[in-house]
Amino acid sequence: MDAGGVTIRLIGADEVEAFRRIRLEALRVDPSSFASRYEDWEILSLQEWRDRLNEPVFIAFQEDEPVGIMGLFRQRSSKMAHRATIVMVYVCAKLRGTGVAVKLLEAISNHARNIGIRQLELFVSAENSAAMRFYQRQGFAEIGRIPGGVLEDGREIDDVMMARRLVG
Ligand SMILES: CC(C)(COP(=O)(O)OP(=O)(O)OC[C@H]1O[C@@H](n2cnc3c(N)ncnc32)[C@H](O)[C@@H]1OP(=O)(O)O)[C@@H](O)C(=O)NCCC(=O)NCCS
């Protein structure tokens, strides 16, 4: 898939270095947008990074540079395996508002549909209004919130749950 010089693909274990680069950039540049901390991930071994690629991870590349990422985490229980959570959503600042995030979401939605997912879900900080508007524009709706779901610098912030059906 090509979005104005940006190529999006499902990465394999041989591209773990690109995964590491963009994920650590996301956690460093936008720490308040994620439930994980940079410090949690920078200490992972190469094998632990590879293990995280057991779940699908899509990366946007511009001239071989990773510039965006989205991952998919499928529910494990058999009665819930039609649901998956979108994780690690990030596009580098210079490519926001260009459609790269939409293309990543399209790629992950197509993949999810192909593996039998009926519903995409995600969590977003109640203070991350830009991301929430992006998700709303893409058909996600708030389905609930966990009060004080995230503790950041001693401050409790609500975690908003959003969902979008992939099938009618
Ligand atoms: C969430 C994200 C992937 C959406 O991608 P995007 O390209 O910005 O999506 P959109 O083009 O729909 O823009 C979303 C909002 O950011 C604004 N925006 C666009 N370009 C921007 C830029 N260069 N810098 C900052 N904000 C920008 C848009 O105007 C829009 O706000 P609006 O609703 O008031 O118009 C991206 O904003 C991002 O990586 N954010 C940081 C990480 C993050 O929050 N991840 C989500 C975790 S749940």
Short mmCIF file of N, CA and C and ligand atoms in Angstrom, two decimals:
data_model
loop_
_atom_site.label_atom_id
_atom_site.label_comp_id
_atom_site.label_asym_id
_atom_site.label_seq_id
_atom_site.Cartn_x
_atom_site.Cartn_y
_atom_site.Cartn_z
N MET A 1 0.85 -1.20 0.00
CA MET A 1 0.00 0.00 0.00
C MET A 1 0.88 1.26 0.00
N ASP A 2 0.56 2.25 -0.83
CA ASP A 2 1.40 3.43 -0.96
C ASP A 2 0.58 4.69 -0.73
N ALA A 3 0.97 5.51 0.25
CA ALA A 3 0.25 6.76 0.53
C ALA A 3 1.23 7.91 0.37
N GLY A 4 1.35 8.43 -0.87
CA GLY A 4 2.24 9.56 -1.12
C GLY A 4 3.67 9.29 -0.69
N GLY A 5 4.27 8.24 -1.25
CA GLY A 5 5.66 7.93 -0.91
C GLY A 5 5.82 7.14 0.37
N VAL A 6 4.72 6.84 1.01
CA VAL A 6 4.77 6.06 2.25
C VAL A 6 4.19 4.67 1.97
N THR A 7 4.95 3.66 2.34
CA THR A 7 4.53 2.28 2.11
C THR A 7 4.17 1.65 3.45
N ILE A 8 3.06 0.90 3.46
CA ILE A 8 2.63 0.28 4.71
C ILE A 8 2.65 -1.22 4.56
N ARG A 9 3.25 -1.91 5.53
CA ARG A 9 3.23 -3.36 5.45
C ARG A 9 3.26 -4.01 6.82
N LEU A 10 2.76 -5.23 6.81
CA LEU A 10 2.82 -6.09 8.00
C LEU A 10 4.28 -6.53 8.12
N ILE A 11 4.90 -6.27 9.25
CA ILE A 11 6.32 -6.61 9.33
C ILE A 11 6.54 -7.99 9.95
N GLY A 12 7.67 -8.56 9.60
CA GLY A 12 8.05 -9.87 10.13
C GLY A 12 9.21 -9.74 11.11
N ALA A 13 9.62 -10.87 11.67
CA ALA A 13 10.66 -10.87 12.70
C ALA A 13 11.99 -10.29 12.18
N ASP A 14 12.18 -10.35 10.84
CA ASP A 14 13.43 -9.81 10.29
C ASP A 14 13.46 -8.28 10.28
N GLU A 15 12.31 -7.65 10.61
CA GLU A 15 12.26 -6.18 10.63
C GLU A 15 12.12 -5.64 12.05
N VAL A 16 12.63 -6.40 13.00
CA VAL A 16 12.46 -6.04 14.40
C VAL A 16 13.14 -4.70 14.72
N GLU A 17 14.21 -4.37 13.98
CA GLU A 17 14.93 -3.12 14.26
C GLU A 17 14.06 -1.89 13.91
N ALA A 18 13.30 -1.98 12.81
CA ALA A 18 12.39 -0.88 12.45
C ALA A 18 11.29 -0.75 13.51
N PHE A 19 10.79 -1.87 13.96
CA PHE A 19 9.77 -1.90 15.01
C PHE A 19 10.30 -1.21 16.27
N ARG A 20 11.51 -1.59 16.67
CA ARG A 20 12.12 -1.04 17.88
C ARG A 20 12.28 0.49 17.74
N ARG A 21 12.75 0.92 16.57
CA ARG A 21 13.00 2.36 16.36
C ARG A 21 11.73 3.18 16.50
N ILE A 22 10.67 2.75 15.81
CA ILE A 22 9.45 3.58 15.78
C ILE A 22 8.68 3.49 17.10
N ARG A 23 8.71 2.32 17.71
CA ARG A 23 8.01 2.18 19.00
C ARG A 23 8.69 3.01 20.09
N LEU A 24 10.03 2.99 20.12
CA LEU A 24 10.73 3.78 21.13
C LEU A 24 10.58 5.28 20.84
N GLU A 25 10.56 5.64 19.54
CA GLU A 25 10.33 7.06 19.20
C GLU A 25 8.96 7.50 19.73
N ALA A 26 7.94 6.68 19.51
CA ALA A 26 6.58 7.02 19.97
C ALA A 26 6.55 7.23 21.49
N LEU A 27 7.17 6.31 22.21
CA LEU A 27 7.13 6.39 23.68
C LEU A 27 7.94 7.57 24.20
N ARG A 28 8.99 7.93 23.45
CA ARG A 28 9.84 9.06 23.87
C ARG A 28 9.18 10.40 23.54
N VAL A 29 8.58 10.48 22.34
CA VAL A 29 8.06 11.76 21.84
C VAL A 29 6.67 12.07 22.41
N ASP A 30 5.84 11.05 22.59
CA ASP A 30 4.45 11.27 23.04
C ASP A 30 4.15 10.42 24.28
N PRO A 31 4.90 10.60 25.36
CA PRO A 31 4.76 9.69 26.52
C PRO A 31 3.36 9.66 27.12
N SER A 32 2.64 10.77 27.05
CA SER A 32 1.32 10.79 27.69
C SER A 32 0.25 10.07 26.87
N SER A 33 0.58 9.67 25.63
CA SER A 33 -0.41 9.01 24.78
C SER A 33 -0.50 7.51 25.00
N PHE A 34 0.46 6.95 25.74
CA PHE A 34 0.53 5.48 25.84
C PHE A 34 0.49 5.00 27.28
N ALA A 35 -0.01 3.79 27.46
CA ALA A 35 -0.07 3.19 28.79
C ALA A 35 1.31 2.70 29.23
N SER A 36 2.16 2.33 28.25
CA SER A 36 3.52 1.88 28.58
C SER A 36 4.44 3.09 28.70
N ARG A 37 5.53 2.90 29.40
CA ARG A 37 6.56 3.94 29.49
C ARG A 37 7.75 3.54 28.62
N TYR A 38 8.48 4.55 28.15
CA TYR A 38 9.71 4.33 27.40
C TYR A 38 10.62 3.38 28.16
N GLU A 39 10.74 3.62 29.47
CA GLU A 39 11.65 2.81 30.30
C GLU A 39 11.23 1.33 30.32
N ASP A 40 9.93 1.05 30.15
CA ASP A 40 9.46 -0.35 30.16
C ASP A 40 9.97 -1.09 28.92
N TRP A 41 10.08 -0.35 27.81
CA TRP A 41 10.39 -1.00 26.53
C TRP A 41 11.86 -0.93 26.16
N GLU A 42 12.57 0.11 26.60
CA GLU A 42 13.97 0.23 26.17
C GLU A 42 14.85 -0.88 26.73
N ILE A 43 14.38 -1.54 27.81
CA ILE A 43 15.18 -2.59 28.44
C ILE A 43 14.90 -3.97 27.83
N LEU A 44 13.94 -4.06 26.89
CA LEU A 44 13.60 -5.37 26.32
C LEU A 44 14.77 -5.93 25.51
N SER A 45 14.94 -7.24 25.60
CA SER A 45 15.97 -7.90 24.80
C SER A 45 15.46 -8.03 23.36
N LEU A 46 16.38 -8.34 22.45
CA LEU A 46 15.99 -8.52 21.05
C LEU A 46 14.92 -9.61 20.93
N GLN A 47 15.10 -10.66 21.72
CA GLN A 47 14.12 -11.77 21.67
C GLN A 47 12.75 -11.29 22.14
N GLU A 48 12.72 -10.44 23.17
CA GLU A 48 11.43 -9.93 23.66
C GLU A 48 10.77 -9.03 22.62
N TRP A 49 11.56 -8.26 21.89
CA TRP A 49 11.00 -7.46 20.78
C TRP A 49 10.43 -8.40 19.71
N ARG A 50 11.19 -9.43 19.39
CA ARG A 50 10.72 -10.41 18.38
C ARG A 50 9.42 -11.06 18.84
N ASP A 51 9.36 -11.42 20.14
CA ASP A 51 8.16 -12.08 20.67
C ASP A 51 6.92 -11.20 20.49
N ARG A 52 7.11 -9.89 20.60
CA ARG A 52 5.96 -8.98 20.44
C ARG A 52 5.46 -8.97 19.00
N LEU A 53 6.29 -9.45 18.09
CA LEU A 53 5.84 -9.53 16.69
C LEU A 53 5.05 -10.82 16.42
N ASN A 54 4.77 -11.59 17.48
CA ASN A 54 3.85 -12.72 17.31
C ASN A 54 2.43 -12.21 17.04
N GLU A 55 2.17 -10.96 17.48
CA GLU A 55 0.90 -10.30 17.15
C GLU A 55 1.19 -9.41 15.93
N PRO A 56 0.15 -9.20 15.06
CA PRO A 56 0.41 -8.39 13.85
C PRO A 56 0.81 -6.95 14.18
N VAL A 57 1.88 -6.49 13.52
CA VAL A 57 2.31 -5.09 13.64
C VAL A 57 2.50 -4.53 12.24
N PHE A 58 1.81 -3.42 11.96
CA PHE A 58 1.96 -2.74 10.66
C PHE A 58 2.83 -1.51 10.86
N ILE A 59 3.75 -1.31 9.92
CA ILE A 59 4.61 -0.13 9.99
C ILE A 59 4.53 0.63 8.67
N ALA A 60 4.49 1.96 8.77
CA ALA A 60 4.56 2.83 7.59
C ALA A 60 6.02 3.21 7.39
N PHE A 61 6.51 3.03 6.17
CA PHE A 61 7.90 3.37 5.85
C PHE A 61 7.94 4.50 4.82
N GLN A 62 8.87 5.43 5.03
CA GLN A 62 9.14 6.45 4.01
C GLN A 62 10.63 6.32 3.70
N GLU A 63 10.93 5.93 2.49
CA GLU A 63 12.33 5.67 2.10
C GLU A 63 13.05 4.82 3.15
N ASP A 64 12.45 3.71 3.50
CA ASP A 64 13.03 2.74 4.45
C ASP A 64 13.07 3.21 5.91
N GLU A 65 12.60 4.44 6.16
CA GLU A 65 12.53 4.94 7.55
C GLU A 65 11.16 4.62 8.11
N PRO A 66 11.07 4.00 9.28
CA PRO A 66 9.75 3.79 9.88
C PRO A 66 9.16 5.12 10.37
N VAL A 67 7.94 5.44 9.92
CA VAL A 67 7.34 6.74 10.25
C VAL A 67 5.98 6.61 10.93
N GLY A 68 5.48 5.38 11.05
CA GLY A 68 4.19 5.18 11.71
C GLY A 68 4.01 3.72 12.08
N ILE A 69 3.14 3.47 13.04
CA ILE A 69 2.96 2.08 13.51
C ILE A 69 1.55 1.89 14.07
N MET A 70 1.02 0.69 13.90
CA MET A 70 -0.20 0.24 14.58
C MET A 70 -0.10 -1.27 14.77
N GLY A 71 -0.52 -1.74 15.93
CA GLY A 71 -0.52 -3.17 16.21
C GLY A 71 -1.92 -3.65 16.52
N LEU A 72 -2.09 -4.97 16.45
CA LEU A 72 -3.40 -5.58 16.68
C LEU A 72 -3.23 -6.67 17.74
N PHE A 73 -4.10 -6.65 18.72
CA PHE A 73 -4.00 -7.65 19.78
C PHE A 73 -5.34 -8.37 19.89
N ARG A 74 -5.35 -9.63 19.48
CA ARG A 74 -6.61 -10.39 19.45
C ARG A 74 -6.92 -10.97 20.82
N GLN A 75 -8.20 -10.95 21.19
CA GLN A 75 -8.62 -11.58 22.45
C GLN A 75 -8.30 -13.07 22.40
N ARG A 76 -7.89 -13.62 23.54
CA ARG A 76 -7.45 -15.02 23.57
C ARG A 76 -8.62 -16.02 23.73
N SER A 77 -9.60 -15.69 24.58
CA SER A 77 -10.68 -16.64 24.86
C SER A 77 -11.48 -16.92 23.59
N SER A 78 -11.87 -18.17 23.41
CA SER A 78 -12.49 -18.54 22.13
C SER A 78 -13.80 -17.79 21.89
N LYS A 79 -14.53 -17.46 22.95
CA LYS A 79 -15.79 -16.73 22.74
C LYS A 79 -15.58 -15.24 22.49
N MET A 80 -14.34 -14.82 22.62
CA MET A 80 -14.04 -13.39 22.41
C MET A 80 -13.07 -13.18 21.25
N ALA A 81 -12.72 -14.27 20.57
CA ALA A 81 -11.67 -14.18 19.55
C ALA A 81 -12.11 -13.41 18.30
N HIS A 82 -13.37 -12.96 18.28
CA HIS A 82 -13.83 -12.12 17.16
C HIS A 82 -13.55 -10.64 17.46
N ARG A 83 -12.90 -10.36 18.60
CA ARG A 83 -12.59 -8.98 18.98
C ARG A 83 -11.07 -8.78 19.03
N ALA A 84 -10.63 -7.60 18.62
CA ALA A 84 -9.19 -7.29 18.72
C ALA A 84 -9.03 -5.83 19.10
N THR A 85 -7.94 -5.57 19.81
CA THR A 85 -7.65 -4.20 20.27
C THR A 85 -6.52 -3.63 19.43
N ILE A 86 -6.70 -2.40 18.98
CA ILE A 86 -5.64 -1.71 18.26
C ILE A 86 -4.70 -1.08 19.28
N VAL A 87 -3.41 -1.30 19.10
CA VAL A 87 -2.43 -0.81 20.08
C VAL A 87 -1.27 -0.09 19.38
N MET A 88 -0.51 0.65 20.16
CA MET A 88 0.75 1.30 19.72
C MET A 88 0.55 2.33 18.61
N VAL A 89 -0.63 2.92 18.51
CA VAL A 89 -0.93 3.84 17.39
C VAL A 89 -0.04 5.09 17.44
N TYR A 90 0.70 5.29 16.35
CA TYR A 90 1.60 6.46 16.31
C TYR A 90 2.00 6.78 14.87
N VAL A 91 1.96 8.08 14.55
CA VAL A 91 2.52 8.58 13.28
C VAL A 91 3.45 9.73 13.63
N CYS A 92 4.64 9.77 13.03
CA CYS A 92 5.60 10.83 13.38
C CYS A 92 4.98 12.20 13.07
N ALA A 93 5.38 13.21 13.84
CA ALA A 93 4.70 14.51 13.82
C ALA A 93 4.63 15.11 12.41
N LYS A 94 5.70 14.95 11.62
CA LYS A 94 5.70 15.62 10.31
C LYS A 94 4.73 14.98 9.32
N LEU A 95 4.24 13.79 9.63
CA LEU A 95 3.30 13.14 8.70
C LEU A 95 1.87 13.07 9.25
N ARG A 96 1.62 13.80 10.33
CA ARG A 96 0.22 13.84 10.82
C ARG A 96 -0.61 14.71 9.89
N GLY A 97 -1.86 14.34 9.77
CA GLY A 97 -2.75 15.10 8.91
C GLY A 97 -2.52 14.82 7.42
N THR A 98 -1.73 13.79 7.09
CA THR A 98 -1.44 13.49 5.67
C THR A 98 -2.16 12.24 5.17
N GLY A 99 -2.86 11.54 6.07
CA GLY A 99 -3.55 10.32 5.64
C GLY A 99 -2.80 9.04 5.96
N VAL A 100 -1.58 9.17 6.50
CA VAL A 100 -0.81 7.95 6.83
C VAL A 100 -1.54 7.15 7.92
N ALA A 101 -2.08 7.87 8.91
CA ALA A 101 -2.80 7.17 9.99
C ALA A 101 -4.02 6.43 9.45
N VAL A 102 -4.72 7.06 8.49
CA VAL A 102 -5.90 6.43 7.88
C VAL A 102 -5.48 5.16 7.14
N LYS A 103 -4.36 5.25 6.40
CA LYS A 103 -3.88 4.09 5.63
C LYS A 103 -3.45 2.95 6.56
N LEU A 104 -2.81 3.31 7.66
CA LEU A 104 -2.42 2.27 8.63
C LEU A 104 -3.68 1.58 9.18
N LEU A 105 -4.68 2.39 9.49
CA LEU A 105 -5.92 1.83 10.04
C LEU A 105 -6.62 0.95 9.01
N GLU A 106 -6.59 1.39 7.74
CA GLU A 106 -7.17 0.57 6.67
C GLU A 106 -6.47 -0.77 6.57
N ALA A 107 -5.13 -0.72 6.62
CA ALA A 107 -4.34 -1.96 6.48
C ALA A 107 -4.65 -2.91 7.63
N ILE A 108 -4.73 -2.36 8.82
CA ILE A 108 -4.96 -3.23 9.97
C ILE A 108 -6.40 -3.74 9.99
N SER A 109 -7.34 -2.90 9.52
CA SER A 109 -8.75 -3.33 9.46
C SER A 109 -8.92 -4.46 8.45
N ASN A 110 -8.25 -4.34 7.30
CA ASN A 110 -8.35 -5.40 6.28
C ASN A 110 -7.77 -6.70 6.81
N HIS A 111 -6.62 -6.58 7.47
CA HIS A 111 -5.99 -7.77 8.04
C HIS A 111 -6.92 -8.41 9.07
N ALA A 112 -7.49 -7.56 9.94
CA ALA A 112 -8.37 -8.05 11.01
C ALA A 112 -9.58 -8.78 10.42
N ARG A 113 -10.20 -8.18 9.40
CA ARG A 113 -11.35 -8.81 8.73
C ARG A 113 -10.97 -10.18 8.17
N ASN A 114 -9.78 -10.22 7.56
CA ASN A 114 -9.33 -11.48 6.93
C ASN A 114 -9.09 -12.59 7.93
N ILE A 115 -8.80 -12.24 9.19
CA ILE A 115 -8.58 -13.29 10.18
C ILE A 115 -9.83 -13.48 11.07
N GLY A 116 -10.95 -12.91 10.62
CA GLY A 116 -12.22 -13.19 11.30
C GLY A 116 -12.59 -12.28 12.44
N ILE A 117 -11.90 -11.13 12.54
CA ILE A 117 -12.26 -10.16 13.59
C ILE A 117 -13.53 -9.42 13.16
N ARG A 118 -14.48 -9.29 14.09
CA ARG A 118 -15.72 -8.57 13.79
C ARG A 118 -15.76 -7.18 14.40
N GLN A 119 -14.94 -6.97 15.41
CA GLN A 119 -15.00 -5.69 16.12
C GLN A 119 -13.61 -5.25 16.54
N LEU A 120 -13.29 -3.98 16.21
CA LEU A 120 -12.03 -3.39 16.66
C LEU A 120 -12.30 -2.52 17.88
N GLU A 121 -11.41 -2.60 18.83
CA GLU A 121 -11.56 -1.82 20.06
C GLU A 121 -10.24 -1.10 20.34
N LEU A 122 -10.28 -0.09 21.17
CA LEU A 122 -9.05 0.59 21.57
C LEU A 122 -9.28 1.38 22.84
N PHE A 123 -8.20 1.75 23.46
CA PHE A 123 -8.23 2.62 24.64
C PHE A 123 -7.46 3.88 24.30
N VAL A 124 -8.02 5.03 24.73
CA VAL A 124 -7.34 6.29 24.47
C VAL A 124 -7.50 7.19 25.71
N SER A 125 -6.45 7.92 26.03
CA SER A 125 -6.52 8.82 27.19
C SER A 125 -7.60 9.87 26.96
N ALA A 126 -8.38 10.15 27.99
CA ALA A 126 -9.45 11.16 27.88
C ALA A 126 -8.86 12.53 27.57
N GLU A 127 -7.55 12.68 27.76
CA GLU A 127 -6.92 13.98 27.49
C GLU A 127 -6.33 14.05 26.08
N ASN A 128 -6.44 12.96 25.33
CA ASN A 128 -5.87 12.93 23.99
C ASN A 128 -6.97 13.21 22.95
N SER A 129 -7.40 14.47 22.90
CA SER A 129 -8.56 14.78 22.07
C SER A 129 -8.25 14.66 20.57
N ALA A 130 -6.99 14.94 20.16
CA ALA A 130 -6.66 14.82 18.72
C ALA A 130 -6.84 13.37 18.27
N ALA A 131 -6.34 12.42 19.08
CA ALA A 131 -6.47 11.01 18.70
C ALA A 131 -7.94 10.60 18.72
N MET A 132 -8.69 11.07 19.73
CA MET A 132 -10.11 10.68 19.81
C MET A 132 -10.88 11.17 18.58
N ARG A 133 -10.57 12.39 18.15
CA ARG A 133 -11.25 12.91 16.95
C ARG A 133 -10.86 12.09 15.72
N PHE A 134 -9.59 11.72 15.64
CA PHE A 134 -9.16 10.85 14.53
C PHE A 134 -9.99 9.56 14.53
N TYR A 135 -10.10 8.92 15.69
CA TYR A 135 -10.84 7.65 15.76
C TYR A 135 -12.33 7.87 15.41
N GLN A 136 -12.90 8.96 15.92
CA GLN A 136 -14.33 9.23 15.61
C GLN A 136 -14.52 9.42 14.11
N ARG A 137 -13.62 10.17 13.47
CA ARG A 137 -13.72 10.36 12.02
C ARG A 137 -13.63 9.02 11.29
N GLN A 138 -12.94 8.06 11.89
CA GLN A 138 -12.78 6.74 11.27
C GLN A 138 -13.86 5.76 11.72
N GLY A 139 -14.91 6.25 12.34
CA GLY A 139 -16.07 5.41 12.63
C GLY A 139 -16.08 4.76 14.01
N PHE A 140 -15.12 5.09 14.86
CA PHE A 140 -15.12 4.56 16.23
C PHE A 140 -16.04 5.42 17.10
N ALA A 141 -16.69 4.76 18.06
CA ALA A 141 -17.53 5.50 19.01
C ALA A 141 -17.13 5.10 20.42
N GLU A 142 -17.28 6.05 21.33
CA GLU A 142 -16.97 5.75 22.73
C GLU A 142 -17.98 4.74 23.25
N ILE A 143 -17.49 3.68 23.91
CA ILE A 143 -18.41 2.68 24.47
C ILE A 143 -18.30 2.62 25.99
N GLY A 144 -17.41 3.40 26.54
CA GLY A 144 -17.29 3.43 27.99
C GLY A 144 -15.99 4.07 28.41
N ARG A 145 -15.82 4.22 29.71
CA ARG A 145 -14.54 4.73 30.17
C ARG A 145 -14.20 4.17 31.54
N ILE A 146 -12.93 4.00 31.77
CA ILE A 146 -12.46 3.52 33.06
C ILE A 146 -12.00 4.75 33.84
N PRO A 147 -12.77 5.10 34.88
CA PRO A 147 -12.38 6.30 35.63
C PRO A 147 -11.00 6.11 36.25
N GLY A 148 -10.17 7.11 36.12
CA GLY A 148 -8.81 7.04 36.68
C GLY A 148 -8.02 5.85 36.17
N GLY A 149 -8.26 5.47 34.91
CA GLY A 149 -7.66 4.25 34.35
C GLY A 149 -6.15 4.29 34.23
N VAL A 150 -5.59 5.49 34.12
CA VAL A 150 -4.14 5.63 33.98
C VAL A 150 -3.64 6.56 35.08
N LEU A 151 -2.53 6.17 35.69
CA LEU A 151 -1.91 6.99 36.73
C LEU A 151 -0.63 7.58 36.16
N GLU A 152 -0.61 8.90 35.99
CA GLU A 152 0.58 9.53 35.41
C GLU A 152 1.04 10.66 36.31
N ASP A 153 2.26 10.56 36.78
CA ASP A 153 2.82 11.56 37.71
C ASP A 153 1.87 11.81 38.87
N GLY A 154 1.30 10.74 39.41
CA GLY A 154 0.42 10.85 40.57
C GLY A 154 -0.98 11.34 40.26
N ARG A 155 -1.27 11.57 38.98
CA ARG A 155 -2.57 12.09 38.57
C ARG A 155 -3.36 11.01 37.85
N GLU A 156 -4.64 10.81 38.25
CA GLU A 156 -5.47 9.79 37.60
C GLU A 156 -6.18 10.39 36.38
N ILE A 157 -6.08 9.69 35.26
CA ILE A 157 -6.69 10.17 34.02
C ILE A 157 -7.62 9.07 33.50
N ASP A 158 -8.82 9.45 33.08
CA ASP A 158 -9.77 8.46 32.56
C ASP A 158 -9.23 7.82 31.28
N ASP A 159 -9.54 6.53 31.13
CA ASP A 159 -9.17 5.80 29.92
C ASP A 159 -10.47 5.56 29.13
N VAL A 160 -10.54 6.09 27.92
CA VAL A 160 -11.77 5.99 27.13
C VAL A 160 -11.68 4.75 26.24
N MET A 161 -12.76 3.94 26.25
CA MET A 161 -12.81 2.75 25.39
C MET A 161 -13.63 3.10 24.16
N MET A 162 -13.10 2.76 22.98
CA MET A 162 -13.84 3.02 21.74
C MET A 162 -13.91 1.72 20.95
N ALA A 163 -14.93 1.63 20.09
CA ALA A 163 -15.08 0.42 19.28
C ALA A 163 -15.66 0.77 17.91
N ARG A 164 -15.36 -0.09 16.95
CA ARG A 164 -15.93 0.03 15.60
C ARG A 164 -16.19 -1.37 15.06
N ARG A 165 -17.38 -1.60 14.55
CA ARG A 165 -17.70 -2.90 13.95
C ARG A 165 -16.99 -3.02 12.60
N LEU A 166 -16.54 -4.23 12.31
CA LEU A 166 -15.95 -4.48 10.98
C LEU A 166 -16.95 -5.19 10.08
N VAL A 167 -17.94 -5.84 10.71
CA VAL A 167 -19.02 -6.47 9.94
C VAL A 167 -20.35 -5.96 10.50
N GLY A 168 -21.39 -6.02 9.66
CA GLY A 168 -22.68 -5.43 10.04
C GLY A 168 -23.33 -6.06 11.25
C1 LIG B 1 -3.37 9.58 16.64
C2 LIG B 1 -2.66 9.87 15.33
C3 LIG B 1 -2.05 8.60 14.74
C4 LIG B 1 -3.69 10.41 14.31
O1 LIG B 1 -3.04 10.69 13.10
P1 LIG B 1 -3.24 12.11 12.39
O2 LIG B 1 -2.58 12.06 11.07
O3 LIG B 1 -2.80 13.17 13.32
O4 LIG B 1 -4.81 12.13 12.22
P2 LIG B 1 -5.71 13.30 11.68
O5 LIG B 1 -5.15 13.83 10.40
O6 LIG B 1 -7.10 12.80 11.69
O7 LIG B 1 -5.52 14.45 12.78
C5 LIG B 1 -5.94 14.29 14.11
C6 LIG B 1 -5.90 15.66 14.77
O8 LIG B 1 -4.54 16.14 14.84
C7 LIG B 1 -4.42 17.38 14.12
N1 LIG B 1 -3.17 17.42 13.38
C8 LIG B 1 -3.01 17.28 12.06
N2 LIG B 1 -1.73 17.42 11.74
C9 LIG B 1 -1.07 17.66 12.88
C10 LIG B 1 0.29 17.90 13.20
N3 LIG B 1 1.22 17.94 12.26
N4 LIG B 1 0.62 18.09 14.49
C11 LIG B 1 -0.33 18.04 15.45
N5 LIG B 1 -1.64 17.83 15.20
C12 LIG B 1 -1.99 17.64 13.93
C13 LIG B 1 -5.58 17.37 13.18
O9 LIG B 1 -5.94 18.70 12.83
C14 LIG B 1 -6.65 16.69 13.98
O10 LIG B 1 -7.22 17.56 14.93
P3 LIG B 1 -8.71 18.12 14.69
O11 LIG B 1 -9.63 16.98 14.94
O12 LIG B 1 -8.81 19.20 15.68
O13 LIG B 1 -8.77 18.58 13.26
C15 LIG B 1 -1.52 10.91 15.50
O14 LIG B 1 -2.09 12.13 15.88
C16 LIG B 1 -0.47 10.51 16.53
O15 LIG B 1 0.44 9.73 16.24
N6 LIG B 1 -0.56 11.06 17.74
C17 LIG B 1 0.43 10.78 18.81
C18 LIG B 1 0.28 9.40 19.41
C19 LIG B 1 -1.12 9.10 19.85
O16 LIG B 1 -1.80 9.95 20.39
N7 LIG B 1 -1.54 7.86 19.65
C20 LIG B 1 -2.87 7.39 20.02
C21 LIG B 1 -2.81 6.54 21.23
S1 LIG B 1 -4.44 5.93 21.66
#
